[in-house]
XYZ file of C-alpha atoms in Angstrom:
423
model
C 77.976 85.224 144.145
C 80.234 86.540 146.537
C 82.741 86.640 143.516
C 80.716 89.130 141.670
C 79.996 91.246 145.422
C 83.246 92.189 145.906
C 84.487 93.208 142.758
C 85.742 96.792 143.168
C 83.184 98.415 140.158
C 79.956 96.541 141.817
C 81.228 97.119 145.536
C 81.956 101.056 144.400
C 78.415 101.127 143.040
C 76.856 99.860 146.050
C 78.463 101.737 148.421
C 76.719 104.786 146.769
C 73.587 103.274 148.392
C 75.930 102.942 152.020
C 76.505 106.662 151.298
C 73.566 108.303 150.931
C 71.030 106.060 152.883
C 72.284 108.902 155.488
C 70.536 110.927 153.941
C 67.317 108.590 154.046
C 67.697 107.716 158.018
C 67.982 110.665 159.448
C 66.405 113.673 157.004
C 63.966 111.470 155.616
C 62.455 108.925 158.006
C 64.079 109.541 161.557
C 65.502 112.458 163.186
C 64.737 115.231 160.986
C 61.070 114.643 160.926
C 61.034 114.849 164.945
C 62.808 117.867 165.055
C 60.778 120.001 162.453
C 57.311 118.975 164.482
C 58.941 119.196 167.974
C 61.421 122.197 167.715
C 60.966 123.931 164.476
C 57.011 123.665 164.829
C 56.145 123.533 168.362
C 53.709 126.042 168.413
C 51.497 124.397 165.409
C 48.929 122.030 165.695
C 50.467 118.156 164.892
C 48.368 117.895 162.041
C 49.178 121.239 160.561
C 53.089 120.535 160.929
C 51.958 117.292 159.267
C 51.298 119.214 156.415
C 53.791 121.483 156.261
C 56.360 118.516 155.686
C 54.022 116.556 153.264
C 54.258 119.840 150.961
C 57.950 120.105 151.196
C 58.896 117.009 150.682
C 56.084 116.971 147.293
C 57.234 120.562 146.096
C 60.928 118.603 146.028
C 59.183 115.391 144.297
C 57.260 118.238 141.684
C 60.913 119.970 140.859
C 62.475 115.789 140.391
C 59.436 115.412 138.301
C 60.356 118.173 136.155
C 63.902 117.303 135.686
C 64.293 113.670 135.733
C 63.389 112.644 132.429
C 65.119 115.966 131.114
C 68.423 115.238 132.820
C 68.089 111.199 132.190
C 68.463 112.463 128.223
C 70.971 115.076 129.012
C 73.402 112.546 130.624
C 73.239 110.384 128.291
C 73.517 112.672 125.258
C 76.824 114.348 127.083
C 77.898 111.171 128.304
C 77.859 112.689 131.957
C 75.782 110.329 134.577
C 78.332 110.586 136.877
C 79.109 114.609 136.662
C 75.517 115.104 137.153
C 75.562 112.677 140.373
C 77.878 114.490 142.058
C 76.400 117.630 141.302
C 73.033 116.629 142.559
C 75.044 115.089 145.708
C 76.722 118.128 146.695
C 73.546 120.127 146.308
C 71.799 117.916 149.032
C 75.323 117.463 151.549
C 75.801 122.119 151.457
C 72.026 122.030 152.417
C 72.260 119.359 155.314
C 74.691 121.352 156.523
C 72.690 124.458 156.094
C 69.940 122.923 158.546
C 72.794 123.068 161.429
C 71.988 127.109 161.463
C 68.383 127.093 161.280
C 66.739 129.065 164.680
C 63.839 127.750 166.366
C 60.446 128.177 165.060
C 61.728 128.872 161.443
C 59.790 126.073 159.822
C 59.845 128.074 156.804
C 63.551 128.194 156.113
C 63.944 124.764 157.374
C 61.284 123.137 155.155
C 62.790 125.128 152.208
C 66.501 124.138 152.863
C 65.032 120.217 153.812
C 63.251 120.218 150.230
C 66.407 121.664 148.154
C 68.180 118.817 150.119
C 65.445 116.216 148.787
C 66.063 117.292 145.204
C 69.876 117.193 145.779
C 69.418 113.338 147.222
C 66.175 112.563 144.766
C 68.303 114.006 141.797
C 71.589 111.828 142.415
C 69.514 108.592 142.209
C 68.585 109.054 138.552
C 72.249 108.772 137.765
C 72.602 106.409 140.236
C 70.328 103.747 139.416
C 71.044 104.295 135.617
C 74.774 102.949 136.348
C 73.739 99.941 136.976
C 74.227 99.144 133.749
C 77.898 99.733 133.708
C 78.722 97.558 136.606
C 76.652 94.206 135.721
C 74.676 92.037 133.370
C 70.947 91.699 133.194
C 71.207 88.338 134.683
C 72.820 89.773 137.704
C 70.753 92.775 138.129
C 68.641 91.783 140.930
C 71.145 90.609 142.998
C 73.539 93.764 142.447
C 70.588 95.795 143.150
C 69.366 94.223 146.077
C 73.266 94.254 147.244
C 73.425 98.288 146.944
C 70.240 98.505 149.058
C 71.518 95.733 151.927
C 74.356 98.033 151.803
C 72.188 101.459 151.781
C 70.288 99.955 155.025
C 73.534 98.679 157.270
C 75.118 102.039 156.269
C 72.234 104.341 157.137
C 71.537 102.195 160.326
C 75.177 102.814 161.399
C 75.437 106.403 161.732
C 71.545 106.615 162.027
C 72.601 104.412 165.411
C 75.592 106.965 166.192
C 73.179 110.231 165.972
C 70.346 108.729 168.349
C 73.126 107.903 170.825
C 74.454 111.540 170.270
C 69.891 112.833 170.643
C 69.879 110.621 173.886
C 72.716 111.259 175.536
C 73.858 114.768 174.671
C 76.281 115.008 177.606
C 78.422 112.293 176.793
C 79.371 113.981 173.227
C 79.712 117.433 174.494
C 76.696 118.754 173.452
C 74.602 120.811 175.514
C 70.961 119.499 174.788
C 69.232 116.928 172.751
C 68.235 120.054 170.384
C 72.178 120.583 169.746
C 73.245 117.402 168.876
C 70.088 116.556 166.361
C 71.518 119.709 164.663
C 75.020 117.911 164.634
C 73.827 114.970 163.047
C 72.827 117.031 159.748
C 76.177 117.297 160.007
C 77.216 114.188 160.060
C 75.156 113.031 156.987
C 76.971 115.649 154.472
C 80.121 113.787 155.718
C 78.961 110.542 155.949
C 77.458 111.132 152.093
C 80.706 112.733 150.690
C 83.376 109.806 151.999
C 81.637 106.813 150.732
C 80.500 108.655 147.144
C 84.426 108.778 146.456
C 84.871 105.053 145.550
C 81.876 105.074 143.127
C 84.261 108.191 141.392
C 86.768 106.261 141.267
C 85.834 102.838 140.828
C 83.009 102.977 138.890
C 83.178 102.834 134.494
C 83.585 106.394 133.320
C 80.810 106.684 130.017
C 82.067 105.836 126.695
C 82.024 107.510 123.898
C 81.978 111.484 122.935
C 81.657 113.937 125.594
C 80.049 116.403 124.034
C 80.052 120.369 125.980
C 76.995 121.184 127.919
C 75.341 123.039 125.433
C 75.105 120.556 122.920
C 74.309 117.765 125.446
C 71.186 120.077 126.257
C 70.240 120.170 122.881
C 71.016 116.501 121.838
C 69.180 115.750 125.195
C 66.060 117.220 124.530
C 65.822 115.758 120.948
C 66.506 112.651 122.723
C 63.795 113.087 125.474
C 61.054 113.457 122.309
C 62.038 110.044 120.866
C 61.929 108.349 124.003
C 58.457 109.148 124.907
C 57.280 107.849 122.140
C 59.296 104.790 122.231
C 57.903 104.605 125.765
C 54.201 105.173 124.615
C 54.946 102.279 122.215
C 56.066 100.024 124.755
C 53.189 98.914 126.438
C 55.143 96.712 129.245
C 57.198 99.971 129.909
C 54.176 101.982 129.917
C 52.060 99.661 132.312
C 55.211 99.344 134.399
C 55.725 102.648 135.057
C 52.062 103.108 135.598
C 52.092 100.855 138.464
C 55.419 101.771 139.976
C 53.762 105.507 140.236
C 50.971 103.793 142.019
C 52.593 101.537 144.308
C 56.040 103.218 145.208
C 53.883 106.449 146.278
C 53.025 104.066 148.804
C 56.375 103.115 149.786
C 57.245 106.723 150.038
C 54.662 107.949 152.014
C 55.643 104.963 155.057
C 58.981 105.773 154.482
C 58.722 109.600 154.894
C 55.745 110.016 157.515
C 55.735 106.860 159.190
C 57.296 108.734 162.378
C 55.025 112.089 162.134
C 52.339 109.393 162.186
C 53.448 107.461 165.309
C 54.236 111.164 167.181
C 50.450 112.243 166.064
C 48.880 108.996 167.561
C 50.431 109.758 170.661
C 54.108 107.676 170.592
C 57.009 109.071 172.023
C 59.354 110.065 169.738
C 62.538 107.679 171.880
C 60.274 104.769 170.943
C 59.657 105.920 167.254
C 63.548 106.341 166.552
C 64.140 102.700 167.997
C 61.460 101.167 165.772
C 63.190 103.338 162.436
C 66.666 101.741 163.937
C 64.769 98.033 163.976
C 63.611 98.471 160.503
C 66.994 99.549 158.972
C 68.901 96.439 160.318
C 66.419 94.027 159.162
C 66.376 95.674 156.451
C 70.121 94.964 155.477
C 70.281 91.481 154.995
C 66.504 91.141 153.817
C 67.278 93.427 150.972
C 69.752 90.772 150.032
C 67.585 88.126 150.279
C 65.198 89.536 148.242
C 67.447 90.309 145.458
C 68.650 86.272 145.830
C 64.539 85.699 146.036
C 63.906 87.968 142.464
C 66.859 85.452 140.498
C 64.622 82.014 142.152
C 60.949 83.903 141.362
C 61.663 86.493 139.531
C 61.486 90.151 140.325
C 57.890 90.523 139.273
C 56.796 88.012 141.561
C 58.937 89.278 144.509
C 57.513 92.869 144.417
C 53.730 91.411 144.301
C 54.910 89.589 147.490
C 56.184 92.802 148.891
C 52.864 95.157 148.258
C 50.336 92.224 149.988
C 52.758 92.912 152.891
C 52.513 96.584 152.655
C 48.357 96.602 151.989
C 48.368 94.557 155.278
C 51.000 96.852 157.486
C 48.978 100.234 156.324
C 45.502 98.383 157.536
C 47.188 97.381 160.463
C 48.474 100.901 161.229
C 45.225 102.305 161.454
C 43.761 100.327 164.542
C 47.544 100.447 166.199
C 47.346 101.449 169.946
C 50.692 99.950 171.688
C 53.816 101.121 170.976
C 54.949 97.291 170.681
C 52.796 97.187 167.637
C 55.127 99.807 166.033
C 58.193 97.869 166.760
C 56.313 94.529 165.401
C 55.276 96.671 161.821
C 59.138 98.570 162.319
C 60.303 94.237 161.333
C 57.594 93.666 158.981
C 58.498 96.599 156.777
C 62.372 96.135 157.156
C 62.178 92.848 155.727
C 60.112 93.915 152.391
C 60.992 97.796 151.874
C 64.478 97.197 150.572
C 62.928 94.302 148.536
C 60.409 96.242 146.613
C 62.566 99.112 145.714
C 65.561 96.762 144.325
C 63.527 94.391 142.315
C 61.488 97.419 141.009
C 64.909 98.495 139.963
C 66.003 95.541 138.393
C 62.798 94.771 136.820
C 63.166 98.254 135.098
C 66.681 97.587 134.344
C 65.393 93.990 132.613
C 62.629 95.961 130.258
C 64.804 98.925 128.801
C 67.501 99.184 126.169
C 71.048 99.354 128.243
C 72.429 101.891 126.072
C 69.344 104.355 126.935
C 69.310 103.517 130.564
C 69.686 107.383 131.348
C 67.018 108.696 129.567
C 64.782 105.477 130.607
C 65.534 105.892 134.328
C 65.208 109.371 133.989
C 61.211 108.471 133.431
C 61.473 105.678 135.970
C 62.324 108.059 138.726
C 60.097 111.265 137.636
C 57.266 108.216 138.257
C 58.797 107.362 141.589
C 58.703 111.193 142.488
C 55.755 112.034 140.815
C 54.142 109.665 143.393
C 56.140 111.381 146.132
C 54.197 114.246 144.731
C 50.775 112.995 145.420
C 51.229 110.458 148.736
C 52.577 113.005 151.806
C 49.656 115.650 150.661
C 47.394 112.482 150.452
C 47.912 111.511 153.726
C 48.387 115.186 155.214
C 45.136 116.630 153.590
C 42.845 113.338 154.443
C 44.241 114.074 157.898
C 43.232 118.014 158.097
C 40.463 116.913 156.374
C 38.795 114.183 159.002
C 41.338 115.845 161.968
C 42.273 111.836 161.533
C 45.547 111.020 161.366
C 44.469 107.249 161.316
C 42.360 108.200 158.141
C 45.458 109.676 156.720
C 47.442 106.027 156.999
C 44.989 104.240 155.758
C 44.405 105.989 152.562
C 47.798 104.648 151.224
C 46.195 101.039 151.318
C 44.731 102.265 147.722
C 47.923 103.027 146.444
C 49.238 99.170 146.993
C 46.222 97.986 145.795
C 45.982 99.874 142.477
C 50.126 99.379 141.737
C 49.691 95.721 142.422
C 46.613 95.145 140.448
C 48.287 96.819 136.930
C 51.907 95.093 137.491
C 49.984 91.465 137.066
C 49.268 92.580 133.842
C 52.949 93.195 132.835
C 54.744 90.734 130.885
C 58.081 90.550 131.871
C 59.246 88.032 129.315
C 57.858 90.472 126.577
C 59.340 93.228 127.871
C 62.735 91.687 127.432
C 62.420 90.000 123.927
C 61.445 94.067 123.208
C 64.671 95.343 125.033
C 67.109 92.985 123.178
C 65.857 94.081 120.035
C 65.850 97.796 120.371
């Protein structure tokens, strides 16, 4: 095992996930989320900046639902996964950055720079996860991708660890207020996300074959993007699949992205909230690992089912949550099966496609991912105007888990390979 871990392609590939889980700590989950409702929203109610954030971060997800299958065919057609990543990276590092500059009170221009850096970070995974297939075999799929989220977790937790020191102790870095250094830390996450993308550049298996120019790889990848909708709408485990990974990852999302706005609404100081996001990404590191070891025992379908009965239970238990202790005791729950779901939902996907097509495919797989991201933050922020509950809000994901997990029992894994090999 450790064999395969450290060989330079698979440790390259994984380190993408070190790279831009920056991005995910600190824009996504932890600091940025504080700062738009305590500084760049101040004088708006905490369920209006609720929803504010909800719609920027599903106007991203509509834009990534748009594009991803579109691109998944392009890059395949001109033979250009990894151009595109890097193009999609250094859209969302020059408007991390951009946040640095952003005055006080502009929500506007923050939310609008903060959703442009979604799609940059959103975008980059299609190519991303669509690699996989260049750096291992199916067999090894869940472990590889459970090894690039352990990785994704430990990194983000690092520097996610380095900017709260920087939030809580301003003085001691130069800065003059809490306000300055969260600023600073957008900062650090272009960084942070440029370094450790180089050894995927250089490490990773260029595409083979002919690179065709742009133009043609448009054209070729929109001919493509027909065929493979109906190949998917002939596959019926892809179909169903995908049907319940929309369902079920919205879910995912949602925690992921408003699981501090939440815990600030209810009342939580936001110190408290950044220690339970720090909890969750270092439990998170070597549980993603063990689920990826857990998916080759059980299998990856299995694992994920595991996962959502966790998730059904943590979003009912959020509701009635009054002690900030019970945030830190959900922060472990979540870190142990959040990395698990997303890397076996990976390699699952991975197990079910054609390898050869894994641009175009993932290309669908993520415009499902975001399409939920479309639908869960408004979910939760509307049900929350809506009641003036933002305990309603929570709970409403529960449905989510419990719809995804009900239509992947009814996907046949073993089917959906004997397809694959034969395509």
């Amino acid at each position: 095992m450790w064999k395969l871990l450290t060989e330079k392609k698979v440790l390259s590939w994984a380190l993408y996930d070190w790279a831009n889980s920056a991005f995910a700590t600190v824009m996504l989950a932890g600091l940025f989320p504080i700062f738009f409702k305590e500084y760049l929203s101040a004088d708006q109610s905490a369920t209006t900046s609720t929803f504010h954030l909800g719609v920027a971060n599903s106007a991203a997800g509509i834009v990534i639902v748009l594009l991803a299958p579109i691109l998944g065919a392009i890059a395949d057609a001109g033979q250009a996964r990894k151009r595109l990543l890097l193009s999609f990276a250094s859209l969302g590092m020059i408007m991390t950055v951009s946040l640095y500059g952003v005055a006080e009170g502009a929500w506007l221009t923050a939310a609008i720079l903060y959703a442009l850096g979604v799609i940059g970070f959103m975008g980059s995974l299609i190519f991303y996860d669509a690699l996989i297939v260049k750096v291992a075999r199916p067999e090894q799929y869940d472990l590889v991708s459970g090894y690039g989220y352990s990785l994704g977790y430990l990194g983000g937790g690092l520097l996610f660890s380095l900017d709260v020191l920087m939030t809580l102790y301003p003085a001691w870095f130069g800065f003059a207020d809490a306000g300055e250094a969260v600023r600073f830390s957008f900062i650090t996450v272009a960084i942070w996300w440029a370094v450790f993308t180089l050894p995927l550049v250089f490490n990773v298996p260029a595409d083979e074959g002919l690179r065709l120019p742009m133009f043609k790889a448009v054209r070729g990848g929109f001919r493509q993007l027909r065929t493979t909708f109906q190949e998917i709408r002939k596959l019926r485990v892809v179909s169903l699949f995908l049907l319940a990974y929309w369902l079920y990852i919205d879910g995912v999302d949602t925690v992921v992205r408003m699981a501090v706005d939440y815990g600030m609404s209810i009342g939580f100081d936001s110190n408290d909230l950044i220690i339970a996001l720090l909890i969750t990404q270092f439990v998170g590191f070597p549980a993603a690992l063990l689920f990826g070891m857990l998916g080759q025992k059980i299998g990856p379908k299995a694992g994920i089912l595991i996962a959502l009965g966790v998730y059904f239970f943590v979003t009912t238990w959020a509701y009635f949550m009054e002690e900030v202790y019970e945030f830190y005791m959900l922060a472990v729950v979540i870190g142990l099966v959040q990395g698990g779901v997303q890397s076996l939902s990976r390699s699952l996907y991975a197990r079910i496609i054609p390898p050869e097509k894994s641009g175009e495919f993932f290309g669908f797989y993520n415009m499902m991912g975001k399409f939920a991201a479309v639908i869960g933050p408004v979910m939760m922020g509307t049900v929350a105007m809506l009641t003036d509950s933002s305990r309603l809000g929570i709970l409403s994901i529960t449905l989510l888990f419990a719809l995804g997990g009900g239509l992947l029992l009814l996907v046949n894994v073993k089917e959906g390979e004997r397809i694959a090999g034969q395509l």
